[in-house]
Short mmCIF file of C-alpha atoms in Angstrom, two decimals:
data_model
loop_
_atom_site.label_atom_id
_atom_site.label_comp_id
_atom_site.label_asym_id
_atom_site.label_seq_id
_atom_site.Cartn_x
_atom_site.Cartn_y
_atom_site.Cartn_z
CA UNK A 1 0.90 -1.78 19.24
CA UNK A 2 2.36 -5.25 19.88
CA UNK A 3 -0.87 -6.66 20.95
CA UNK A 4 -3.06 -5.39 18.47
CA UNK A 5 -0.66 -6.76 15.74
CA UNK A 6 -0.84 -10.17 17.40
CA UNK A 7 -4.39 -10.66 16.67
CA UNK A 8 -5.12 -8.73 13.61
CA UNK A 9 -3.40 -7.97 10.25
CA UNK A 10 -1.43 -4.92 9.62
CA UNK A 11 -3.04 -2.27 7.69
CA UNK A 12 -2.00 -2.20 4.20
CA UNK A 13 -0.65 1.25 4.10
CA UNK A 14 1.67 0.21 6.88
CA UNK A 15 2.96 -2.72 4.97
CA UNK A 16 3.57 -0.57 2.06
CA UNK A 17 5.52 2.07 4.20
CA UNK A 18 7.45 -0.82 5.68
CA UNK A 19 8.45 -1.94 2.22
CA UNK A 20 9.42 1.82 1.35
CA UNK A 21 11.46 1.93 4.48
CA UNK A 22 9.60 5.06 5.88
CA UNK A 23 8.25 3.81 9.13
CA UNK A 24 9.88 5.00 12.23
CA UNK A 25 12.30 2.51 14.09
CA UNK A 26 9.72 1.08 16.63
CA UNK A 27 7.02 0.53 14.07
CA UNK A 28 9.34 -0.93 11.79
CA UNK A 29 10.43 -3.56 14.28
CA UNK A 30 6.78 -4.24 15.13
CA UNK A 31 5.82 -4.97 11.72
CA UNK A 32 8.88 -7.00 11.14
CA UNK A 33 7.87 -9.06 13.95
CA UNK A 34 4.48 -9.53 12.77
CA UNK A 35 5.51 -10.34 9.27
CA UNK A 36 7.62 -13.27 10.63
CA UNK A 37 4.63 -15.00 11.99
CA UNK A 38 1.67 -13.92 9.78
CA UNK A 39 1.49 -15.71 6.45
CA UNK A 40 -1.38 -13.60 5.06
CA UNK A 41 0.51 -10.24 5.60
CA UNK A 42 3.70 -11.90 4.24
CA UNK A 43 1.68 -12.60 1.07
CA UNK A 44 0.50 -9.12 0.85
CA UNK A 45 4.04 -7.85 1.22
CA UNK A 46 5.18 -10.12 -1.52
CA UNK A 47 2.39 -8.95 -3.66
CA UNK A 48 3.55 -5.35 -3.33
CA UNK A 49 7.01 -6.44 -4.00
CA UNK A 50 6.13 -8.36 -6.92
CA UNK A 51 4.63 -5.18 -8.60
CA UNK A 52 7.87 -3.46 -8.35
CA UNK A 53 7.09 -1.20 -5.39
CA UNK A 54 10.29 -0.28 -3.64
CA UNK A 55 12.15 2.58 -2.06
CA UNK A 56 13.98 4.76 -4.40
CA UNK A 57 12.45 3.10 -7.37
CA UNK A 58 12.47 5.04 -10.61
CA UNK A 59 9.36 4.37 -12.44
CA UNK A 60 8.63 5.11 -16.13
CA UNK A 61 6.44 8.14 -16.82
CA UNK A 62 3.04 7.39 -18.09
CA UNK A 63 2.79 7.50 -21.92
CA UNK A 64 0.52 10.52 -21.86
CA UNK A 65 0.08 13.29 -19.34
CA UNK A 66 -3.37 14.10 -18.43
CA UNK A 67 -3.12 16.71 -15.69
CA UNK A 68 -4.68 19.49 -17.89
CA UNK A 69 -7.80 17.15 -18.64
CA UNK A 70 -8.08 16.05 -15.00
CA UNK A 71 -8.03 19.71 -13.74
CA UNK A 72 -10.64 20.75 -16.45
CA UNK A 73 -12.84 17.52 -15.55
CA UNK A 74 -12.74 18.43 -11.79
CA UNK A 75 -13.76 22.01 -12.64
CA UNK A 76 -16.53 20.78 -14.85
CA UNK A 77 -17.80 18.57 -12.04
CA UNK A 78 -17.74 21.43 -9.53
CA UNK A 79 -19.92 23.38 -11.83
CA UNK A 80 -22.20 20.56 -12.22
CA UNK A 81 -22.56 20.26 -8.56
CA UNK A 82 -23.15 23.99 -8.16
CA UNK A 83 -25.96 23.83 -11.04
CA UNK A 84 -27.58 20.96 -9.19
CA UNK A 85 -27.57 22.71 -5.80
CA UNK A 86 -28.97 25.86 -7.60
CA UNK A 87 -31.76 23.56 -9.27
CA UNK A 88 -32.77 22.12 -6.07
CA UNK A 89 -33.22 25.40 -4.43
CA UNK A 90 -34.99 26.70 -7.55
CA UNK A 91 -37.31 23.61 -7.64
CA UNK A 92 -40.10 25.08 -5.78
CA UNK A 93 -39.99 28.28 -7.95
CA UNK A 94 -39.90 26.27 -11.20
CA UNK A 95 -42.89 24.03 -10.17
CA UNK A 96 -44.90 27.31 -9.79
CA UNK A 97 -43.54 28.68 -13.00
CA UNK A 98 -44.39 25.58 -14.77
CA UNK A 99 -48.09 25.87 -14.04
CA UNK A 100 -48.11 29.31 -15.42
CA UNK A 101 -46.05 28.17 -18.43
CA UNK A 102 -48.66 25.33 -19.37
CA UNK A 103 -51.36 27.78 -19.12
CA UNK A 104 -49.68 30.01 -21.62
CA UNK A 105 -48.76 27.11 -23.87
CA UNK A 106 -52.33 26.06 -24.13
CA UNK A 107 -53.11 29.63 -25.27
CA UNK A 108 -50.36 29.56 -27.86
CA UNK A 109 -51.44 26.31 -29.34
CA UNK A 110 -54.51 27.83 -30.37
CA UNK A 111 -52.60 30.24 -32.37
CA UNK A 112 -50.89 27.56 -34.35
CA UNK A 113 -47.97 26.91 -31.78
CA UNK A 114 -44.30 27.07 -32.50
CA UNK A 115 -41.86 24.61 -33.93
CA UNK A 116 -39.60 23.40 -31.06
CA UNK A 117 -36.71 22.33 -33.35
CA UNK A 118 -33.92 24.91 -33.74
CA UNK A 119 -31.51 23.03 -35.99
CA UNK A 120 -33.25 21.33 -38.89
CA UNK A 121 -30.67 19.58 -40.88
CA UNK A 122 -30.61 19.46 -44.81
CA UNK A 123 -33.58 17.95 -46.71
CA UNK A 124 -31.60 14.65 -47.18
CA UNK A 125 -31.80 13.90 -43.35
CA UNK A 126 -35.20 13.12 -41.82
CA UNK A 127 -34.77 14.00 -38.30
CA UNK A 128 -34.89 16.78 -36.10
CA UNK A 129 -33.22 17.87 -32.78
CA UNK A 130 -35.33 19.09 -30.18
CA UNK A 131 -33.99 21.87 -27.97
CA UNK A 132 -30.64 20.75 -26.52
CA UNK A 133 -31.62 21.88 -22.90
CA UNK A 134 -33.28 20.60 -19.76
CA UNK A 135 -36.82 21.64 -20.66
CA UNK A 136 -37.37 19.04 -23.49
CA UNK A 137 -40.32 16.50 -22.87
CA UNK A 138 -38.53 13.30 -21.78
CA UNK A 139 -41.02 11.47 -19.53
CA UNK A 140 -42.75 9.98 -22.64
CA UNK A 141 -39.67 8.28 -24.01
CA UNK A 142 -38.14 7.20 -20.71
CA UNK A 143 -41.39 5.62 -19.33
CA UNK A 144 -42.45 3.91 -22.63
CA UNK A 145 -41.90 0.10 -22.00
CA UNK A 146 -40.61 -0.22 -25.62
CA UNK A 147 -37.80 2.19 -25.05
CA UNK A 148 -34.26 0.66 -24.79
CA UNK A 149 -32.07 2.17 -22.30
CA UNK A 150 -28.35 2.17 -23.24
CA UNK A 151 -25.53 3.18 -21.03
CA UNK A 152 -22.83 5.46 -22.53
CA UNK A 153 -19.22 4.08 -22.00
CA UNK A 154 -17.02 7.03 -22.08
CA UNK A 155 -13.62 6.68 -23.68
CA UNK A 156 -10.37 6.41 -21.95
CA UNK A 157 -9.90 10.20 -21.63
CA UNK A 158 -13.26 11.06 -20.43
CA UNK A 159 -13.81 8.46 -17.63
CA UNK A 160 -15.75 10.94 -15.39
CA UNK A 161 -18.37 11.39 -18.06
CA UNK A 162 -21.66 9.70 -17.39
CA UNK A 163 -24.50 9.23 -19.87
CA UNK A 164 -27.49 7.46 -21.02
CA UNK A 165 -29.26 7.14 -24.42
CA UNK A 166 -32.91 6.09 -24.54
CA UNK A 167 -34.02 4.65 -27.98
CA UNK A 168 -37.49 3.98 -29.29
CA UNK A 169 -37.96 2.89 -32.94
CA UNK A 170 -41.75 2.89 -32.49
CA UNK A 171 -41.92 6.56 -31.67
CA UNK A 172 -38.71 7.22 -33.72
CA UNK A 173 -37.23 9.02 -30.85
CA UNK A 174 -33.67 9.12 -29.18
CA UNK A 175 -32.94 10.86 -26.05
CA UNK A 176 -29.30 11.45 -25.00
CA UNK A 177 -28.15 12.73 -21.70
CA UNK A 178 -24.54 13.22 -20.63
CA UNK A 179 -22.79 15.03 -17.88
CA UNK A 180 -19.18 15.51 -16.65
CA UNK A 181 -17.89 17.08 -19.79
CA UNK A 182 -14.90 19.39 -18.95
CA UNK A 183 -15.32 22.72 -20.71
CA UNK A 184 -12.63 23.85 -23.21
CA UNK A 185 -12.41 27.52 -24.25
CA UNK A 186 -11.30 26.73 -27.83
CA UNK A 187 -13.02 23.51 -28.53
CA UNK A 188 -16.63 22.49 -28.91
CA UNK A 189 -18.12 18.99 -28.48
CA UNK A 190 -19.59 17.49 -31.60
CA UNK A 191 -22.17 14.64 -31.92
CA UNK A 192 -21.65 12.26 -34.78
CA UNK A 193 -24.61 10.17 -36.10
CA UNK A 194 -23.46 7.07 -37.86
CA UNK A 195 -26.26 5.46 -40.14
CA UNK A 196 -26.37 1.93 -40.98
CA UNK A 197 -24.94 2.70 -44.38
CA UNK A 198 -22.04 4.29 -42.60
CA UNK A 199 -22.94 7.80 -43.57
CA UNK A 200 -21.95 10.20 -41.00
CA UNK A 201 -23.79 13.54 -39.68
CA UNK A 202 -22.31 15.85 -37.33
CA UNK A 203 -24.27 18.16 -34.90
CA UNK A 204 -22.56 20.52 -32.59
CA UNK A 205 -23.62 19.86 -28.90
CA UNK A 206 -24.81 22.57 -26.54
CA UNK A 207 -23.14 21.98 -23.15
CA UNK A 208 -24.51 23.64 -20.09
CA UNK A 209 -22.39 23.29 -16.84
CA UNK A 210 -20.69 20.28 -18.30
CA UNK A 211 -24.05 18.55 -19.18
CA UNK A 212 -26.04 18.06 -22.47
CA UNK A 213 -29.56 16.68 -23.16
CA UNK A 214 -30.57 16.01 -26.83
CA UNK A 215 -33.78 14.54 -28.06
CA UNK A 216 -33.75 13.57 -31.57
CA UNK A 217 -36.96 12.62 -33.59
CA UNK A 218 -37.79 11.53 -37.01
CA UNK A 219 -37.73 8.60 -39.58
CA UNK A 220 -33.99 8.44 -39.57
CA UNK A 221 -33.68 7.36 -35.88
CA UNK A 222 -34.34 3.75 -36.90
CA UNK A 223 -31.38 4.00 -39.22
CA UNK A 224 -28.92 5.24 -36.59
CA UNK A 225 -26.25 2.60 -36.10
CA UNK A 226 -23.90 4.36 -33.68
CA UNK A 227 -23.55 7.58 -31.88
CA UNK A 228 -20.31 9.02 -30.95
CA UNK A 229 -19.07 12.56 -29.73
CA UNK A 230 -15.59 14.11 -30.15
CA UNK A 231 -13.81 17.49 -29.31
CA UNK A 232 -13.53 19.62 -32.26
CA UNK A 233 -12.14 23.19 -33.12
CA UNK A 234 -14.67 25.76 -32.14
CA UNK A 235 -17.67 25.75 -34.47
CA UNK A 236 -17.36 21.99 -35.37
CA UNK A 237 -15.72 19.92 -38.04
CA UNK A 238 -16.93 18.31 -41.18
CA UNK A 239 -15.69 14.98 -40.00
CA UNK A 240 -14.29 13.83 -36.68
CA UNK A 241 -10.79 15.06 -35.92
CA UNK A 242 -10.50 15.43 -32.13
CA UNK A 243 -10.16 13.06 -29.25
CA UNK A 244 -13.34 10.82 -29.14
CA UNK A 245 -15.64 11.41 -25.91
CA UNK A 246 -17.73 8.21 -26.17
CA UNK A 247 -19.03 5.91 -28.79
CA UNK A 248 -22.30 3.81 -28.41
CA UNK A 249 -23.71 1.02 -30.72
CA UNK A 250 -27.31 1.40 -30.96
CA UNK A 251 -29.09 -1.91 -30.68
CA UNK A 252 -32.44 -1.66 -32.56
CA UNK A 253 -33.60 -5.47 -32.00
CA UNK B 1 10.59 13.39 6.61
CA UNK B 2 11.19 16.55 4.31
CA UNK B 3 9.50 14.63 1.65
CA UNK B 4 6.40 14.08 3.80
CA UNK B 5 6.27 17.77 4.81
CA UNK B 6 6.15 18.57 1.13
CA UNK B 7 3.46 16.23 0.43
CA UNK B 8 1.34 17.44 3.13
CA UNK B 9 1.85 20.95 1.97
CA UNK B 10 1.02 20.16 -1.63
CA UNK B 11 -2.24 18.53 -0.55
CA UNK B 12 -3.13 21.44 1.62
CA UNK B 13 -2.55 23.70 -1.39
CA UNK B 14 -4.53 21.47 -3.59
CA UNK B 15 -7.49 21.58 -1.22
CA UNK B 16 -7.31 25.48 -1.52
CA UNK B 17 -7.46 24.99 -5.38
CA UNK B 18 -3.78 25.41 -6.26
CA UNK B 19 -3.34 24.38 -9.90
CA UNK B 20 0.56 24.49 -9.47
CA UNK B 21 0.46 22.35 -6.35
CA UNK B 22 -1.55 19.76 -8.33
CA UNK B 23 0.78 19.73 -11.29
CA UNK B 24 3.80 19.21 -9.00
CA UNK B 25 1.87 16.50 -7.03
CA UNK B 26 1.02 14.86 -10.34
CA UNK B 27 4.61 15.00 -11.75
CA UNK B 28 5.77 13.45 -8.56
CA UNK B 29 3.63 10.58 -8.25
CA UNK B 30 2.01 9.85 -11.76
CA UNK B 31 4.87 7.36 -12.69
CA UNK B 32 4.36 5.38 -9.38
CA UNK B 33 0.56 5.41 -9.85
CA UNK B 34 0.58 4.39 -13.41
CA UNK B 35 3.20 1.60 -12.79
CA UNK B 36 1.11 0.10 -10.16
CA UNK B 37 -2.11 0.24 -12.16
CA UNK B 38 -0.48 -1.49 -15.24
CA UNK B 39 0.86 -4.17 -13.11
CA UNK B 40 -2.53 -5.03 -11.88
CA UNK B 41 -4.78 -4.48 -14.98
CA UNK B 42 -2.17 -5.38 -17.48
CA UNK B 43 -3.37 -2.96 -20.15
CA UNK B 44 -1.80 0.45 -20.82
CA UNK B 45 -5.16 2.17 -21.86
CA UNK B 46 -6.82 0.90 -18.79
CA UNK B 47 -3.78 1.91 -16.50
CA UNK B 48 -4.03 5.26 -17.75
CA UNK B 49 -7.72 5.39 -17.04
CA UNK B 50 -6.97 4.28 -13.58
CA UNK B 51 -4.35 6.88 -12.93
CA UNK B 52 -6.70 9.52 -14.27
CA UNK B 53 -9.39 8.28 -11.71
CA UNK B 54 -6.87 8.27 -8.84
CA UNK B 55 -5.59 11.78 -9.59
CA UNK B 56 -9.15 13.15 -10.10
CA UNK B 57 -9.99 11.80 -6.59
CA UNK B 58 -7.09 13.50 -5.04
CA UNK B 59 -8.14 16.71 -6.71
CA UNK B 60 -11.65 16.46 -5.58
CA UNK B 61 -10.99 14.95 -2.15
CA UNK B 62 -7.61 15.89 -0.91
CA UNK B 63 -8.68 15.66 2.74
CA UNK B 64 -9.06 11.82 2.35
CA UNK B 65 -5.54 11.46 3.19
CA UNK B 66 -4.74 10.82 6.92
CA UNK B 67 -1.12 11.16 7.72
CA UNK B 68 -1.60 9.06 10.92
CA UNK B 69 -2.40 6.06 8.68
CA UNK B 70 0.85 6.42 6.44
CA UNK B 71 2.63 8.10 3.89
CA UNK B 72 1.38 9.75 0.69
CA UNK B 73 3.11 7.15 -1.30
CA UNK B 74 1.28 4.35 0.63
CA UNK B 75 -2.04 6.21 0.38
CA UNK B 76 -1.65 6.49 -3.40
CA UNK B 77 -0.32 2.84 -3.71
CA UNK B 78 -3.32 1.43 -1.94
CA UNK B 79 -5.87 3.73 -3.58
CA UNK B 80 -4.37 2.84 -7.09
CA UNK B 81 -4.69 -0.89 -6.14
CA UNK B 82 -8.12 -0.32 -5.15
CA UNK B 83 -9.07 1.49 -8.43
CA UNK B 84 -7.32 -1.03 -10.46
CA UNK B 85 -9.46 -3.77 -8.99
CA UNK B 86 -12.66 -1.72 -9.56
CA UNK B 87 -11.64 -1.50 -13.14
CA UNK B 88 -11.14 -5.27 -13.26
CA UNK B 89 -14.63 -5.68 -11.83
CA UNK B 90 -16.12 -3.50 -14.46
CA UNK B 91 -14.22 -4.84 -17.40
CA UNK B 92 -15.10 -8.46 -17.48
CA UNK B 93 -12.94 -9.40 -20.45
CA UNK B 94 -9.93 -7.68 -18.86
CA UNK B 95 -10.59 -9.48 -15.58
CA UNK B 96 -10.96 -12.81 -17.48
CA UNK B 97 -7.94 -12.44 -19.29
CA UNK B 98 -5.89 -11.60 -16.07
CA UNK B 99 -7.33 -14.62 -14.34
CA UNK B 100 -6.38 -16.79 -17.32
CA UNK B 101 -2.81 -15.23 -17.14
CA UNK B 102 -2.80 -16.14 -13.35
CA UNK B 103 -3.75 -19.63 -14.14
CA UNK B 104 -0.97 -20.14 -16.49
CA UNK B 105 1.97 -18.67 -14.35
CA UNK B 106 3.80 -20.47 -11.67
CA UNK B 107 4.81 -17.29 -9.93
CA UNK B 108 3.42 -13.72 -9.87
CA UNK B 109 2.65 -12.59 -6.32
CA UNK B 110 0.63 -9.56 -7.91
CA UNK B 111 -2.24 -12.00 -8.48
CA UNK B 112 -2.59 -12.13 -4.72
CA UNK B 113 -4.55 -8.87 -5.40
CA UNK B 114 -6.91 -10.79 -7.77
CA UNK B 115 -7.73 -13.00 -5.00
CA UNK B 116 -8.94 -10.09 -2.98
CA UNK B 117 -11.82 -9.84 -5.40
CA UNK B 118 -15.06 -11.30 -4.07
CA UNK B 119 -14.30 -14.84 -3.12
CA UNK B 120 -17.63 -16.06 -2.05
CA UNK B 121 -19.44 -15.27 -5.16
CA UNK B 122 -16.83 -17.10 -7.28
CA UNK B 123 -16.72 -20.24 -4.98
CA UNK B 124 -20.42 -20.49 -5.54
CA UNK B 125 -20.06 -20.25 -9.17
CA UNK B 126 -17.45 -23.11 -8.86
CA UNK B 127 -20.02 -25.44 -7.59
CA UNK B 128 -20.88 -26.27 -11.23
CA UNK B 129 -17.39 -27.13 -12.18
CA UNK B 130 -16.14 -30.77 -12.17
CA UNK B 131 -14.64 -31.56 -8.77
CA UNK B 132 -10.96 -31.57 -9.71
CA UNK B 133 -11.20 -28.20 -11.64
CA UNK B 134 -13.02 -26.66 -8.74
CA UNK B 135 -10.29 -28.01 -6.26
CA UNK B 136 -7.51 -26.64 -8.35
CA UNK B 137 -9.02 -23.18 -8.82
CA UNK B 138 -9.74 -23.06 -4.94
CA UNK B 139 -6.09 -24.03 -4.18
CA UNK B 140 -4.70 -21.61 -6.77
CA UNK B 141 -6.75 -18.57 -6.22
CA UNK B 142 -8.15 -18.74 -2.57
CA UNK B 143 -5.34 -20.46 -0.71
CA UNK B 144 -2.62 -18.88 -2.76
CA UNK B 145 -0.80 -22.15 -3.41
CA UNK B 146 1.72 -22.54 -6.14
CA UNK B 147 1.08 -25.06 -9.04
CA UNK B 148 3.76 -27.29 -7.44
CA UNK B 149 1.99 -27.30 -4.00
CA UNK B 150 -1.24 -27.82 -5.69
CA UNK B 151 0.36 -30.78 -7.61
CA UNK B 152 1.55 -32.32 -4.26
CA UNK B 153 -1.77 -31.84 -2.53
CA UNK B 154 -3.73 -33.24 -5.29
CA UNK B 155 -1.42 -36.00 -6.21
CA UNK B 156 -1.26 -34.77 -9.75
CA UNK B 157 1.44 -34.03 -12.36
CA UNK B 158 2.32 -30.17 -12.54
CA UNK B 159 1.02 -30.08 -16.18
CA UNK B 160 -2.26 -31.40 -15.15
CA UNK B 161 -2.80 -28.87 -12.50
CA UNK B 162 -2.17 -26.06 -15.02
CA UNK B 163 -4.73 -27.70 -17.24
CA UNK B 164 -7.32 -28.15 -14.48
CA UNK B 165 -7.08 -24.52 -13.67
CA UNK B 166 -7.33 -23.33 -17.29
CA UNK B 167 -10.00 -25.68 -18.13
CA UNK B 168 -11.89 -24.71 -14.98
CA UNK B 169 -11.74 -21.02 -15.97
CA UNK B 170 -12.95 -21.67 -19.40
CA UNK B 171 -15.87 -23.65 -18.17
CA UNK B 172 -16.62 -20.71 -15.73
CA UNK B 173 -16.74 -18.27 -18.70
CA UNK B 174 -18.64 -20.77 -20.67
CA UNK B 175 -21.35 -20.90 -17.99
CA UNK B 176 -21.22 -17.17 -17.70
CA UNK B 177 -21.03 -17.47 -13.90
CA UNK B 178 -17.74 -15.86 -13.81
CA UNK B 179 -19.13 -12.82 -15.93
CA UNK B 180 -22.19 -12.63 -13.71
CA UNK B 181 -19.99 -12.50 -10.73
CA UNK B 182 -17.76 -9.82 -12.46
CA UNK B 183 -20.86 -7.70 -13.13
CA UNK B 184 -22.09 -8.04 -9.45
CA UNK B 185 -19.47 -5.33 -8.71
CA UNK B 186 -19.41 -5.97 -4.93
CA UNK B 187 -17.20 -3.98 -2.69
CA UNK B 188 -13.53 -5.00 -2.17
CA UNK B 189 -12.90 -6.87 1.03
CA UNK B 190 -10.74 -5.21 3.52
CA UNK B 191 -7.34 -6.58 4.25
CA UNK B 192 -7.62 -5.44 7.93
CA UNK B 193 -9.12 -7.89 10.29
#
């Protein structure tokens, strides 16, 4: 112990334990001896002292308690991992099924096809939401060189959330992918589209295993100024009321 | 010793998915974690985020804790410091304001932690600064010297040293070198040799 401390610094956890007074007597003495001769370790100790770390300290409780949310978030991520594992296993089967589906689709197109949108908004709005699931056609927008990719920065309460928006004014498309959303039995996630004239339009998000994927197409896409999401009472709200999940400024330039 | 046993039991129960154990663990240590985060990042909302990340990590990887290396408190303290520095790397404005605060203070050993951020990259960025500003910043951040020590070493009045550091930082920000460095998001250097 003494030899190792002579030639290298003390592990930081040990310095913290020394400061907290929880080291066994011999280790405490070894650390004390090392501190006397090592300026670098002294500095580290001083740094910990300066932030107020000490034995028997009474720290103030954080302003908000988030254990409910942390627990829910961890559960959501567990589900997402399970889902990904399942998807990997099912990958081979899906590829085979895809070939059959494409064949069936070609047949149906000759019959007039079927509108993919499931949630057409009122006449005042000129956009449509293509299915909120994992089967929507994303390659076209993602691989288009004119498409802008905008990372989604989650709000303070949803830090484990991760997501991206792809925006293309030429094709009038906006694709949004998010994951890591904790489930809430009595709440829904609601997407808010804010127009350049500050008009706001809400859309309920379909969350599957903590993730959502939404493709919005139409003339209005060029008028979207911001996209944000919030937790709302089941069924959604007319205007945002709940905690914000994220907010993204859309750069159209 | 009793406390250590309780902590080990709580972590074992958390690993088995016990919500009650997690709640107890959170109530016991959230104030300390939040306190450390707040002292390093200097912003309440950011400190809440850091605390959130730390406890989420505990919940997801309770086996990370190795009792041979130290107490749970030490484990949480070092992890919180590390996550706080990660946050400063990610939030360039926050880091810039923390560095400026450091530049204006005579004391404040917690800024030692800021000096654990990537030194070489910022030293490279410093090459574009006027010589005296560069020297003052190196003395202050990387040698950990006080303003008085720097004043003596550079043979300058105390006020001039503070100004040199402040102007140096401002110049760095103007050049965007500092921001580029912050965005580089390189790994934290280990204290252990």
